[in-house]
Each structure stands twice: as structure tokens, then as C-alpha cells.
């Protein structure tokens, strides 16, 4: 047996309200790099389902920048570390350097791909200039009295660099080695958020929270003119130049992206997001204009995490790439049983539908959960989700929208299952039974708290906090009566799953052990599936009931065999910070997993024994 990664459906970039998110594209305009969670994702622009994930950082990442050569990426995190690594495989780390004591806000490479300047928040200093291969100092970043938000390096010689920060100033540095030359104050009246040199090195631009766009001479750092007064009505978060150095594009909190002509100082096109209404998730917090492309594509980032593909002359985005940028907490499959669609829910309540074949995700429309999504169940064209906002919500699969009203639960949900037209929700007080979207029955469990639930036909299995697995039978009056109980687990039950034909039941517990029972009398079929070292969060059986896949907080995904319990295969470190959901997809040939890195991964499973 073997398990190999087929594709990574990447998380969307991490965003913070009121702060810019810096995106980066490689010199050929083929790939984009950005930070999300504790990972950096390197993603194909033309086919976003092709991506690489770099997991070398141990803290939340903040920024990633391609070197001009395209072979290396420098990335920073909130602990002040910068790592330089190869961009092709996203595995080999060339160096790790500690720059400042706080968060890294931005990184810039020089034109030779040899030196990096990293800036951010610190105590002794707000940035540093180093060589990329050895970390040796090549100058000091001085002149600012507050946190630095952005840095730019002139791509041609003589080397010049500009830093902008919360002290409303732009400092101009000469290099190499980089040293302070001049400071422009009094121009911006608010935090300066982003800066960029034109590709020909002639012009420098700074933008900020005061909605001002200021231009400077690229060689001397002298301010030349300010343009666009009154155009943007919110903070300008980001700016990016076209490769012809005659135009640039800005992204702003007023939900617009604007294209500017430098010579005339006028806007040539505006893209407006949010259908004309005030919508905070539609604030544009980042933008990149990938050079090396012939189609003039611009990519902007919404505060909600969506990547918008914009084309000059087209008023609407030609494509929107969606996904999660908070930890995924639940994963479910479509109701047709073919394993071509997946549902994911995240820590912030967002629910996304994925097409397994194309690798595209689309956020479900309508009023979503306001808190983390606990679990999914699906039946006949509908998906059901429960969340910590204590509601049961119903998604219409074909329309990809939340249908009807949300149903209020009596207590916090621990899980959901559906079978035979009934939907069962396990709450901390008991089990609630819904038929045709109405509460039809309730079972109170007083001696223990339910922790997991699964259903098949008229059988309902409930995992309990007293380590027991109880089997109930549902009658025509929607009443549950207990038929069997198994008490051989030594820890709380955390995951339950029936096989496709209902003859087997797998139970995983918080210590990482999985036991498979025969449903008829809860006799143990195997208790040797015990390789996880953390809480088992999800179990799924294949079509034939011969193999199961499991995911746990120990970050691993295992595929188990019932006939040969000892022969298991594992995907080590499948998801940084833990796996939360697993499922068989594509007719049982592949496995999907999702986890705290906010990514969905599709694995090829071969040679099942």
C-alpha cells in the first residue's frame, strides 16, 4: 500500500483588517506566493489547483517574496524570522535569519537576487539588510521611529532602497551597504502602508492611510508630485507597477482597485467590489501586477481572502479564487456518493464547496455560521452542517446556497449524521432528531455527554465522554432505544464512522486508538489500529468496507486494512497543526484530507491489501 500527494488545494492569503497583505509573483508571471497560517503557498496563476506548500516556519507567517531570478523565496513570520528557500520544490531551506524581535511586515530583494531587506516591528531596530545566502549584514535600516510597514529596493544600480512606516515618513537609503541618506516627512498625514520602485528605477511611489499617492525621483528620493487627490475614499493598502513603468495599480479599503497613468496622474480604470454596498470583506488589501505576462493580468486580494483576477478593459473580475484562510474544522462529502464534491467548514464559520476533479472551491452563498463549523452530513441533494453558533444549517447542493431558515439547537453540537431521511445531531445534552427540517424527536442522555455520532439505516451510534460507544435503534416514531454498548476504550470517543453497508463501526478516541466493531453486537473486529499519537478527529471507510482512513491532531493521515491490521500506510505531517477531516473521493481511488493549515489535500492511494 502507498499514499502519495496528488494535489494541494491551497488556503487563501491571511488578511488583517487595516493592514496590507503583500503578494508576490515570479518574474515570468506564472506563480504567486503568499503567507497563510504557518505556511507559505506557491501557487500557479493559470491553474490555482496546482500549488506547493512550504512548512518550515514555526510561527504565523506574514509575507513571502520571490527573488527576481525566480529560484528563491524569502518569507517572514511574526517572530521576526526570515527564511530563504527554493521556490521550485518548496522544501530545501537555504537559510534562516533572525531580523527583528517583532513581526516581519515586508521583504524586498535587490535586482541581483543576492541581498534582502526585511522590515517590521522590533525593539532595537525595525529592519535589517542581509545577504540571502549567508545572512551577513549589508547595511542598517535606520531613520524610523515607529514600525516599518513596507520596503522597496531599486531593481537597477546604483542601489537605492525606500522604507515607509507608521511615523508617516519615507526613508531613502543608498547602497550597498545600505545606509540612511534622506527622509521625507510632512507629505503623508497618516500611516504609510506600501511603497514600490518602478521597474526602470526612475520613479518611487508611496501610498498610505491618508489616501495620498506620492511620487518621488527614483535616484535621489526627492518628492516630485502627488496624484489622485480625492479618488480613493479609503486607506490605500497596496501598490504595484506595470512592467512598462508608465502605469501602476492601487488597492484600497474603499472596495476598489484603480489603474493609474503616471504621466497624466489620472485613473484609467476602476474595479469596484461588493455590488455597490458597504461590505467589509470586499476591502482590497493587496494587489500584484505579475510581470512577464502578455495578457496584462492583475491580481487583487479581498479582506475576506478571495483572489480576484482583473483584466484591463474588463469591468468585472475574470476569475475569483476562493478558499479558507482560517483553520478548517470540518470536512464532508457530497450526497451523491461519487466523491466528486467536498464540503469544508472553517473556524470562522465559512463553508466552501470543492470540485475534486478541477480543484476549485466556491464559498456557499447566504447566511453562514457565525462560529466554527463542527461537522457535515449529506443526503439527497442537501448538505447539513452544525456549528458552535448552536445552529443546524442546510445547504442546497445544486445551487450552492444556504436553504431556508437555520434551525436553533438546544445545546452545543458535537456532531451530525444522517440516514433514512432523518438527521441526527449530537449535542452535549443528548441527541436531537430532525425529519423534513423539523425537530421530530429527542433523546436525553444524563449519565454522560455525547462526543461523536454516526448513523446507518435505523442504527445510530453515539460516542460518550465516559469512553463508551452506545448503539441505538430508531423506530418509526423517531424514538431511540439502546441496543448495545461497548466499553473497551480507555479514553473519550472522538470520532465514529459506519462502513458503507453498515456492518462495521469504527470508533476513534482522544488518545489516538481506533477500534473497529461488528455492528451486530459491537464485537471487536480489530483493535490494532493504534498508531496515532493524538486525538482522532475523523474516520472514513472505503466503498467495500475493507479499508479505512483516519486523521488526527498528530498531523498524520493513516490508511488502515481490516484484513491486515498491521499493514498501514501514513502520510506524515499531512497538515501542520493537525488534521480535522478525511474522506474517500473519486470513487474510492483517492483520499481527501483537510486541517488546521486551511488547505485541502488530495492523496493517491495505491496497492490496497
Coordinates of C-alpha atoms in Angstrom, one line a residue:
X1 CA 0.0 0.0 0.0
X2 CA 1.2 3.5 -0.6
X3 CA -0.2 7.0 -0.2
X4 CA 1.2 9.9 -2.2
X5 CA 0.2 13.6 -2.6
X6 CA -1.7 14.4 -5.8
X7 CA -2.6 18.0 -5.3
X8 CA -2.9 20.7 -2.6
X9 CA -5.9 22.9 -2.8
X10 CA -4.3 25.9 -1.1
X11 CA -5.5 28.1 1.6
X12 CA -6.2 31.7 0.7
X13 CA -3.8 34.5 1.9
X14 CA -4.1 35.6 5.5
X15 CA -5.5 39.1 5.9
X16 CA -5.7 41.5 8.8
X17 CA -8.1 44.4 8.8
X18 CA -6.3 47.8 8.5
X19 CA -3.1 46.2 7.4
X20 CA -1.7 45.5 3.9
X21 CA -1.1 41.9 2.7
X22 CA 1.9 41.8 0.4
X23 CA 1.5 39.4 -2.6
X24 CA 4.4 38.4 -4.8
X25 CA 4.6 37.0 -8.4
X26 CA 7.6 35.4 -10.0
X27 CA 9.5 37.1 -12.9
X28 CA 7.8 35.0 -15.6
X29 CA 4.3 35.8 -14.2
X30 CA 3.5 32.1 -13.8
X31 CA 3.2 31.7 -10.0
X32 CA 2.1 33.7 -7.0
X33 CA 3.4 33.4 -3.4
X34 CA 1.7 34.4 -0.2
X35 CA 1.5 33.7 3.5
X36 CA -1.3 31.7 5.2
X37 CA -1.3 30.2 8.7
X38 CA 2.1 28.9 9.5
X39 CA 2.7 28.0 5.8
X40 CA 3.7 29.8 2.6
X41 CA 1.8 28.7 -0.6
X42 CA 3.3 28.9 -4.0
X43 CA 0.5 28.7 -6.5
X44 CA 0.2 28.6 -10.3
X45 CA -1.7 31.7 -11.5
X46 CA -3.3 30.0 -14.5
X47 CA -4.3 26.8 -12.6
X48 CA -4.8 27.6 -8.9
X49 CA -5.3 23.9 -8.1
X50 CA -1.5 23.4 -8.7
X51 CA 0.4 24.6 -5.6
X52 CA 3.3 23.9 -3.3
X53 CA 3.3 24.4 0.4
X54 CA 6.3 25.4 2.5
X55 CA 6.0 24.5 6.1
X56 CA 9.4 25.5 7.5
X57 CA 8.1 28.3 9.7
X58 CA 7.1 27.6 13.3
X59 CA 5.1 30.8 13.8
X60 CA 2.3 32.5 11.9
X61 CA 3.7 33.7 8.5
X62 CA 3.3 37.2 7.3
X63 CA 4.9 37.8 3.9
X64 CA 6.7 35.9 1.1
X65 CA 8.6 37.4 -1.8
X66 CA 10.1 35.8 -5.0
X67 CA 13.7 36.7 -5.9
X68 CA 14.0 38.4 -9.3
X69 CA 15.6 35.3 -10.6
X70 CA 12.6 33.3 -9.6
X71 CA 14.6 30.5 -8.0
X72 CA 14.3 31.5 -4.3
X73 CA 11.6 32.9 -2.0
X74 CA 12.2 34.8 1.2
X75 CA 9.4 34.6 3.8
X76 CA 8.9 36.1 7.2
X77 CA 6.8 35.4 10.3
X78 CA 5.5 37.1 13.4
X79 CA 8.5 36.0 15.5
X80 CA 10.9 38.1 13.4
X81 CA 12.5 35.2 11.4
X82 CA 13.2 35.3 7.7
X83 CA 13.7 32.0 5.8
X84 CA 15.1 31.7 2.3
X85 CA 14.2 28.6 0.4
X86 CA 13.9 27.2 -3.1
X87 CA 10.7 28.1 -4.9
X88 CA 10.5 25.0 -7.2
X89 CA 10.0 22.2 -4.7
X90 CA 9.3 24.5 -1.6
X91 CA 11.4 22.2 0.6
X92 CA 15.1 23.0 0.8
X93 CA 15.8 25.9 3.2
X94 CA 18.8 27.9 2.2
X95 CA 19.0 29.9 5.4
X96 CA 17.1 31.1 8.5
X97 CA 17.9 34.5 9.8
X98 CA 16.6 36.4 12.8
X99 CA 15.9 40.0 11.9
X100 CA 13.8 41.8 14.5
X101 CA 12.1 41.0 17.7
X102 CA 8.6 41.5 16.4
X103 CA 6.6 40.7 13.3
X104 CA 8.1 40.9 9.8
X105 CA 5.9 43.2 7.7
X106 CA 7.7 43.2 4.3
X107 CA 10.7 41.8 2.5
X108 CA 12.5 43.1 -0.6
X109 CA 15.2 41.6 -2.8
X110 CA 17.8 43.6 -4.8
X111 CA 18.0 43.2 -8.6
X112 CA 20.8 40.6 -8.4
X113 CA 18.8 38.2 -6.1
X114 CA 21.7 38.4 -3.6
X115 CA 20.6 40.8 -0.9
X116 CA 17.4 41.0 1.1
X117 CA 16.0 43.8 3.3
X118 CA 13.4 42.7 5.8
X119 CA 11.4 45.2 7.9
X120 CA 8.8 45.1 10.6
X121 CA 8.3 45.7 14.3
X122 CA 11.1 45.5 16.8
X123 CA 12.7 46.9 19.8
X124 CA 16.3 47.6 18.9
X125 CA 15.7 48.1 15.2
X126 CA 12.8 48.0 12.7
X127 CA 14.7 46.2 9.9
X128 CA 17.9 44.8 8.6
X129 CA 19.7 44.3 5.3
X130 CA 21.4 40.9 4.8
X131 CA 22.9 38.7 2.1
X132 CA 20.4 35.9 1.1
X133 CA 22.9 33.0 1.1
X134 CA 24.7 33.7 4.4
X135 CA 22.8 36.3 6.4
X136 CA 25.8 38.6 6.6
X137 CA 24.9 42.2 7.3
X138 CA 24.9 44.6 4.3
X139 CA 23.8 47.8 5.9
X140 CA 21.5 49.0 8.6
X141 CA 17.9 50.3 8.3
X142 CA 17.6 53.4 10.3
X143 CA 15.6 56.7 10.4
X144 CA 12.2 55.5 11.5
X145 CA 10.7 56.0 15.0
X146 CA 7.8 53.5 14.6
X147 CA 7.1 50.2 12.9
X148 CA 8.1 49.9 9.3
X149 CA 5.2 48.7 7.0
X150 CA 6.9 48.3 3.6
X151 CA 10.3 48.3 1.9
X152 CA 11.3 48.6 -1.8
X153 CA 14.7 48.2 -3.4
X154 CA 15.6 49.8 -6.7
X155 CA 16.0 47.0 -9.3
X156 CA 18.9 48.7 -11.0
X157 CA 22.3 50.1 -10.0
X158 CA 23.0 52.4 -8.3
X159 CA 21.2 50.6 -5.5
X160 CA 18.6 52.6 -3.6
X161 CA 16.1 51.5 -1.1
X162 CA 13.0 53.1 0.4
X163 CA 11.2 52.2 3.7
X164 CA 7.8 53.6 4.9
X165 CA 6.2 53.3 8.3
X166 CA 3.7 54.3 10.9
X167 CA 5.7 57.5 11.6
X168 CA 4.3 58.9 8.4
X169 CA 7.8 59.1 6.8
X170 CA 9.7 57.7 3.9
X171 CA 13.4 57.0 4.5
X172 CA 15.6 56.8 1.5
X173 CA 18.7 54.6 1.7
X174 CA 21.8 54.4 -0.5
X175 CA 23.6 51.1 -1.0
X176 CA 25.3 48.7 -0.9
X177 CA 26.0 48.6 2.0
X178 CA 22.6 50.3 2.7
X179 CA 22.8 53.4 4.8
X180 CA 20.4 56.2 5.6
X181 CA 20.5 59.1 3.1
X182 CA 17.4 61.2 3.5
X183 CA 13.9 61.3 5.0
X184 CA 10.7 62.7 3.6
X185 CA 8.2 63.8 6.3
X186 CA 5.2 66.1 6.2
X187 CA 3.8 64.7 2.9
X188 CA 1.7 61.8 4.3
X189 CA -0.7 62.7 7.1
X190 CA -1.3 59.1 8.2
X191 CA 0.4 55.7 8.3
X192 CA 2.3 54.9 5.1
X193 CA 1.4 51.4 4.1
X194 CA 3.2 50.5 0.9
X195 CA 5.9 51.6 -1.4
X196 CA 7.3 50.4 -4.8
X197 CA 10.1 51.3 -7.3
X198 CA 9.2 51.3 -11.0
X199 CA 10.9 48.5 -13.0
X200 CA 13.1 51.1 -14.8
X201 CA 14.2 52.6 -11.5
X202 CA 13.1 56.2 -12.4
X203 CA 10.2 56.6 -10.0
X204 CA 9.2 55.7 -6.5
X205 CA 5.7 55.7 -5.2
X206 CA 4.3 55.6 -1.7
X207 CA 0.6 55.1 -0.6
X208 CA -1.0 55.3 2.8
X209 CA -3.9 55.5 5.1
X210 CA -4.4 59.2 4.3
X211 CA -5.5 58.2 0.7
X212 CA -2.5 60.0 -0.7
X213 CA -0.3 58.7 -3.6
X214 CA 3.1 60.4 -3.6
X215 CA 5.7 60.1 -6.3
X216 CA 9.5 60.6 -5.9
X217 CA 12.6 60.6 -8.1
X218 CA 13.9 57.0 -8.0
X219 CA 17.6 58.0 -7.9
X220 CA 17.6 60.9 -5.4
X221 CA 14.5 60.2 -3.4
X222 CA 13.3 63.8 -3.9
X223 CA 9.4 64.1 -3.8
X224 CA 8.1 65.1 -7.3
X225 CA 4.3 65.2 -7.3
X226 CA 1.2 63.9 -5.5
X227 CA -1.6 62.4 -7.7
X228 CA -5.1 61.2 -7.3
X229 CA -6.4 63.6 -4.7
X230 CA -10.0 62.6 -3.8
X231 CA -10.0 59.5 -6.0
X232 CA -9.8 56.8 -3.3
X233 CA -12.1 57.3 -0.4
X234 CA -10.4 54.8 2.0
X235 CA -6.9 53.8 3.1
X236 CA -4.7 52.7 0.2
X237 CA -3.1 49.4 1.2
X238 CA -1.0 48.4 -1.7
X239 CA 0.6 49.5 -5.0
X240 CA 2.1 47.5 -7.8
X241 CA 3.8 48.7 -11.1
X242 CA 3.3 47.6 -14.6
X243 CA 6.4 46.3 -16.4
X244 CA 6.4 49.3 -18.7
X245 CA 6.9 51.7 -15.7
X246 CA 4.2 54.0 -17.1
X247 CA 1.3 52.7 -15.0
X248 CA 0.6 51.3 -11.6
X249 CA -2.4 49.8 -9.8
X250 CA -3.6 50.6 -6.2
X251 CA -5.8 48.6 -3.8
X252 CA -7.9 50.4 -1.2
X253 CA -10.3 49.9 1.8
X254 CA -13.0 51.7 -0.3
X255 CA -13.5 48.3 -2.1
X256 CA -11.8 49.4 -5.3
X257 CA -8.7 48.7 -7.3
X258 CA -7.6 51.6 -9.5
X259 CA -5.3 51.7 -12.5
X260 CA -3.2 54.9 -12.9
X261 CA -1.3 56.6 -15.7
X262 CA 1.8 58.1 -14.1
X263 CA 2.4 60.8 -16.7
X264 CA -1.1 62.3 -16.5
X265 CA -1.8 61.3 -12.9
X266 CA -5.2 60.1 -13.8
X267 CA -7.2 56.9 -13.2
X268 CA -7.7 54.9 -16.4
X269 CA -9.9 52.1 -14.9
X270 CA -11.6 51.3 -11.6
X271 CA -12.8 47.9 -10.4
X272 CA -15.4 48.1 -7.7
X273 CA -16.3 45.2 -5.4
X274 CA -19.2 44.5 -3.2
X275 CA -22.2 45.2 -5.5
X276 CA -22.4 48.9 -4.6
X277 CA -22.9 48.3 -0.9
X278 CA -20.6 48.7 2.0
X279 CA -19.0 45.3 2.5
X280 CA -16.0 44.9 4.8
X281 CA -14.9 41.6 3.4
X282 CA -14.6 43.3 0.0
X283 CA -12.0 45.8 1.1
X284 CA -9.0 45.3 -1.2
X285 CA -5.9 44.8 1.0
X286 CA -3.3 43.6 -1.6
X287 CA -2.5 43.8 -5.3
X288 CA 0.2 42.4 -7.6
X289 CA 0.7 43.1 -11.3
X290 CA 2.7 40.0 -12.5
X291 CA 5.4 40.9 -15.0
X292 CA 6.3 38.6 -17.8
X293 CA 2.7 38.0 -18.9
X294 CA 1.3 39.2 -22.2
X295 CA -2.3 39.4 -21.1
X296 CA -1.8 42.2 -18.5
X297 CA -3.4 40.3 -15.7
X298 CA -3.7 42.0 -12.3
X299 CA -4.4 40.0 -9.1
X300 CA -6.0 41.7 -6.1
X301 CA -6.8 40.3 -2.7
X302 CA -10.0 41.0 -0.7
X303 CA -10.1 41.2 3.1
X304 CA -12.3 38.0 3.0
X305 CA -9.4 36.1 1.4
X306 CA -10.6 36.0 -2.2
X307 CA -8.0 36.4 -5.0
X308 CA -9.6 38.5 -7.8
X309 CA -8.2 38.2 -11.4
X310 CA -8.6 41.5 -13.1
X311 CA -8.1 42.3 -16.8
X312 CA -7.7 45.8 -18.2
X313 CA -10.8 46.8 -20.1
X314 CA -13.0 44.2 -18.3
X315 CA -15.1 45.8 -15.6
X316 CA -15.7 42.5 -13.6
X317 CA -13.1 40.0 -12.4
X318 CA -12.5 37.3 -15.0
X319 CA -11.9 34.8 -12.1
X320 CA -12.2 34.7 -8.3
X321 CA -10.2 32.1 -6.4
X322 CA -11.8 31.2 -3.1
X323 CA -11.0 29.0 -0.2
X324 CA -10.3 29.2 3.6
X325 CA -7.7 31.3 5.4
X326 CA -8.7 30.1 8.9
X327 CA -8.2 26.5 10.2
X328 CA -10.6 24.1 8.5
X329 CA -12.6 22.3 11.3
X330 CA -14.9 20.0 9.3
X331 CA -14.9 18.1 6.1
X332 CA -17.8 16.2 4.4
X333 CA -18.6 14.6 1.0
X334 CA -21.4 15.3 -1.4
X335 CA -24.6 13.3 -1.1
X336 CA -24.3 11.5 -4.5
X337 CA -21.7 9.2 -3.0
X338 CA -19.4 9.5 -6.1
X339 CA -16.9 11.5 -4.1
X340 CA -16.6 14.4 -6.7
X341 CA -17.7 17.2 -4.3
X342 CA -16.4 18.1 -0.8
X343 CA -17.7 20.4 1.8
X344 CA -15.3 22.2 4.2
X345 CA -16.1 24.5 7.1
X346 CA -13.6 26.6 8.9
X347 CA -13.0 28.2 12.3
X348 CA -14.7 31.5 11.3
X349 CA -17.9 29.7 10.0
X350 CA -17.2 29.9 6.3
X351 CA -18.5 26.9 4.3
X352 CA -16.9 26.1 0.9
X353 CA -17.8 23.6 -1.8
X354 CA -14.9 21.9 -3.7
X355 CA -14.9 20.2 -7.0
X356 CA -12.4 17.4 -6.6
X357 CA -11.6 17.0 -10.3
X358 CA -10.9 20.6 -11.1
X359 CA -9.7 21.6 -7.6
X360 CA -11.8 24.7 -7.5
X361 CA -13.6 26.0 -4.3
X362 CA -16.6 28.2 -4.1
X363 CA -17.9 29.8 -0.9
X364 CA -21.6 28.9 -0.2
X365 CA -23.8 31.9 -0.6
X366 CA -26.2 33.1 2.1
X367 CA -26.1 33.5 5.9
X368 CA -23.3 31.2 7.0
X369 CA -22.3 30.0 10.5
X370 CA -21.0 32.8 12.8
X371 CA -18.6 30.4 14.6
X372 CA -16.7 27.3 13.9
X373 CA -18.3 24.5 11.9
X374 CA -18.3 21.2 13.8
X375 CA -19.3 18.6 11.2
X376 CA -21.1 17.9 7.9
X377 CA -23.7 15.3 6.9
X378 CA -25.4 15.0 3.5
X379 CA -28.4 13.3 1.9
X380 CA -30.3 13.6 -1.4
X381 CA -29.1 16.8 -2.8
X382 CA -28.6 18.6 0.5
X383 CA -25.7 19.1 2.9
X384 CA -26.3 19.7 6.7
X385 CA -23.8 21.5 8.9
X386 CA -23.7 22.2 12.6
X387 CA -21.6 24.8 14.3
X388 CA -20.7 26.4 17.6
X389 CA -23.3 29.1 17.0
X390 CA -25.6 26.3 18.1
X391 CA -27.4 26.1 14.7
X392 CA -28.2 23.4 12.1
X393 CA -27.9 24.9 8.6
X394 CA -28.9 23.3 5.3
X395 CA -27.1 23.8 2.0
X396 CA -28.8 23.2 -1.3
X397 CA -26.0 21.3 -3.2
X398 CA -27.0 22.2 -6.7
X399 CA -27.5 25.9 -6.1
X400 CA -24.6 26.1 -3.6
X401 CA -26.6 28.3 -1.2
X402 CA -27.9 28.0 2.3
X403 CA -31.6 27.0 2.1
X404 CA -34.3 28.2 4.3
X405 CA -34.0 29.1 8.0
X406 CA -31.3 27.9 10.2
X407 CA -32.6 25.6 13.0
X408 CA -31.6 26.5 16.5
X409 CA -30.2 23.7 18.7
X410 CA -30.9 23.3 22.4
X411 CA -27.2 22.9 23.2
X412 CA -23.7 23.0 21.7
X413 CA -23.4 20.4 18.9
X414 CA -20.7 17.7 18.9
X415 CA -21.6 16.0 15.6
X416 CA -24.2 15.3 13.0
X417 CA -25.2 12.3 11.0
X418 CA -27.9 11.4 8.5
X419 CA -29.6 8.2 7.4
X420 CA -33.0 7.1 6.1
X421 CA -34.3 10.7 5.7
X422 CA -33.5 11.6 9.3
X423 CA -30.8 13.9 10.5
X424 CA -29.3 13.2 14.0
X425 CA -27.5 16.0 15.9
X426 CA -25.4 15.0 18.9
X427 CA -25.3 17.9 21.5
X428 CA -23.8 17.9 24.9
X429 CA -27.2 17.1 26.3
X430 CA -28.3 14.3 24.1
X431 CA -29.4 13.5 20.5
X432 CA -31.9 15.6 18.5
X433 CA -33.7 14.0 15.6
X434 CA -34.8 16.1 12.6
X435 CA -37.2 14.9 9.9
X436 CA -38.0 17.2 6.9
X437 CA -36.2 20.1 8.6
X438 CA -38.4 19.9 11.8
X439 CA -37.5 18.6 15.2
X440 CA -39.2 15.2 15.4
X441 CA -37.6 13.6 18.5
X442 CA -35.1 14.0 21.2
X443 CA -33.1 11.6 23.4
X444 CA -31.7 13.0 26.6
X445 CA -28.5 11.3 27.9
X446 CA -28.0 12.2 31.5
X447 CA -25.2 10.0 32.7
X448 CA -22.6 11.2 30.2
X449 CA -22.0 13.8 27.4
X450 CA -22.2 12.7 23.7
X451 CA -18.9 13.4 21.9
X452 CA -19.5 11.8 18.4
X453 CA -22.3 10.4 16.3
X454 CA -22.7 8.2 13.3
X455 CA -25.8 6.7 11.6
X456 CA -26.7 4.0 9.1
X457 CA -30.2 2.8 8.3
X458 CA -32.1 2.7 11.6
X459 CA -28.8 2.3 13.7
X460 CA -27.4 5.3 15.5
X461 CA -24.0 5.1 17.2
X462 CA -23.2 7.6 19.9
X463 CA -19.7 8.1 21.4
X464 CA -19.7 9.3 25.0
X465 CA -17.4 11.1 27.4
X466 CA -17.4 8.1 29.7
X467 CA -15.4 6.2 27.0
X468 CA -18.4 4.1 25.9
X469 CA -19.9 3.6 22.4
X470 CA -23.7 3.1 22.5
X471 CA -25.8 1.7 19.7
X472 CA -29.4 2.9 19.4
X473 CA -32.2 1.8 17.1
X474 CA -34.6 4.4 15.7
X475 CA -38.2 3.3 15.3
X476 CA -41.0 4.8 13.1
X477 CA -42.0 7.2 15.9
X478 CA -38.5 8.7 15.8
X479 CA -37.6 7.3 19.2
X480 CA -34.2 5.9 20.0
X481 CA -33.8 2.8 22.1
X482 CA -30.4 1.5 23.2
X483 CA -29.5 -2.0 21.9
X484 CA -25.8 -2.4 22.7
X485 CA -22.9 -0.8 24.5
X486 CA -19.1 -1.2 24.2
X487 CA -16.8 -0.1 26.9
X488 CA -13.3 -1.2 25.9
X489 CA -12.0 2.3 25.0
X490 CA -9.6 3.8 27.6
X491 CA -10.3 7.4 26.5
X492 CA -13.2 9.6 25.3
X493 CA -14.6 8.7 22.0
X494 CA -13.8 11.4 19.4
X495 CA -14.8 10.0 16.0
X496 CA -17.3 7.4 14.7
X497 CA -18.0 6.0 11.3
X498 CA -20.2 3.2 9.8
X499 CA -19.0 1.3 6.8
X500 CA -21.0 1.7 3.6
X501 CA -23.1 -1.4 4.2
X502 CA -23.5 -0.7 7.9
X503 CA -21.9 -3.9 9.1
X504 CA -18.8 -2.3 10.7
X505 CA -18.4 0.6 13.0
X506 CA -15.1 2.3 13.6
X507 CA -14.5 4.4 16.8
X508 CA -11.5 6.6 17.4
X509 CA -10.6 8.1 20.8
X510 CA -8.7 11.0 22.2
X511 CA -5.6 9.0 22.8
X512 CA -5.2 8.1 19.2
X513 CA -6.6 4.5 19.2
X514 CA -9.2 3.2 16.7
X515 CA -11.3 0.2 17.3
X516 CA -13.4 -1.4 14.6
X517 CA -16.6 -3.2 15.8
X518 CA -19.0 -5.5 14.1
X519 CA -22.3 -3.6 14.3
X520 CA -24.5 -6.6 15.0
X521 CA -23.4 -6.9 18.7
X522 CA -20.5 -4.4 19.0
X523 CA -18.0 -7.3 18.9
X524 CA -14.4 -6.1 18.3
X525 CA -13.3 -6.7 14.6
X526 CA -9.9 -5.3 15.2
X527 CA -8.4 -3.1 17.9
X528 CA -4.9 -2.9 16.3
X529 CA -5.4 0.4 14.5
X530 CA -3.4 2.3 17.1
X531 CA -0.6 4.4 15.6
X532 CA -2.0 7.9 16.1
X533 CA -0.5 9.8 19.0
X534 CA -3.2 12.5 19.2
X535 CA -6.9 12.7 19.2
X536 CA -8.6 11.0 16.3
X537 CA -10.7 13.7 14.6
X538 CA -12.2 11.8 11.6
X539 CA -12.6 8.3 10.2
X540 CA -14.0 7.2 6.8
X541 CA -14.5 3.7 5.3
X542 CA -14.0 2.9 1.7
X543 CA -16.8 1.6 -0.5
X544 CA -16.2 -2.1 0.2
X545 CA -15.5 -1.7 3.9
X546 CA -12.1 -3.3 3.7
X547 CA -10.1 -0.2 4.5
X548 CA -10.5 3.0 6.5
X549 CA -8.7 6.3 6.5
X550 CA -8.2 8.4 9.7
X551 CA -6.9 11.8 10.6
X552 CA -5.8 13.1 14.0
X553 CA -4.3 16.0 15.8
X554 CA -0.8 14.4 15.5
X555 CA -0.9 15.9 11.9
X556 CA -0.8 12.4 10.3
X557 CA -3.3 10.6 7.9
X558 CA -3.3 6.8 8.1
X559 CA -4.9 4.3 5.7
X560 CA -5.8 1.0 7.6
X561 CA -6.6 -2.5 6.4
X562 CA -9.1 -4.7 8.2
X563 CA -7.7 -7.9 6.9
X564 CA -4.1 -7.0 7.8
X565 CA -4.3 -4.6 10.7
X566 CA -0.5 -4.4 10.9
X567 CA 0.0 -3.1 7.3
X568 CA -0.9 0.6 7.4
X569 CA 0.4 3.5 5.3
X570 CA 0.7 7.0 6.6
X571 CA 1.1 10.5 5.2
X572 CA 3.3 12.1 7.8
X573 CA 2.7 15.8 8.6
X574 CA -0.2 15.9 6.2
X575 CA -1.5 19.1 7.8
X576 CA 0.6 21.4 10.0
X577 CA -1.2 21.7 13.4
X578 CA -3.5 18.8 12.9
X579 CA -5.9 17.0 10.6
X580 CA -9.6 17.6 11.1
X581 CA -11.3 15.7 8.4
X582 CA -10.7 12.8 6.0
X583 CA -12.9 11.3 3.2
X584 CA -12.6 8.9 0.3
X585 CA -13.1 10.6 -3.0
X586 CA -13.1 9.9 -6.8
X587 CA -14.8 6.5 -6.4
X588 CA -12.6 5.3 -3.6
X589 CA -9.3 5.7 -5.5
X590 CA -8.2 8.7 -3.6
X591 CA -8.4 10.2 -0.1
X592 CA -9.1 13.9 0.7
X593 CA -7.9 15.5 4.0
X594 CA -8.3 18.9 5.5
X595 CA -6.7 20.5 8.5
X596 CA -5.6 23.5 10.6
X597 CA -3.4 24.8 7.7
X598 CA -6.6 25.7 6.0
X599 CA -5.7 23.6 2.9
X600 CA -7.5 20.6 1.4
X601 CA -5.2 17.8 0.1
X602 CA -6.0 15.0 -2.3
X603 CA -3.9 11.8 -1.9
X604 CA -3.5 8.9 -4.3
X605 CA -3.9 5.5 -2.5
X606 CA -2.4 2.5 -4.4
X607 CA -2.0 -1.2 -3.8
X608 CA -4.6 -1.7 -1.1
X609 CA -4.2 -5.0 0.7

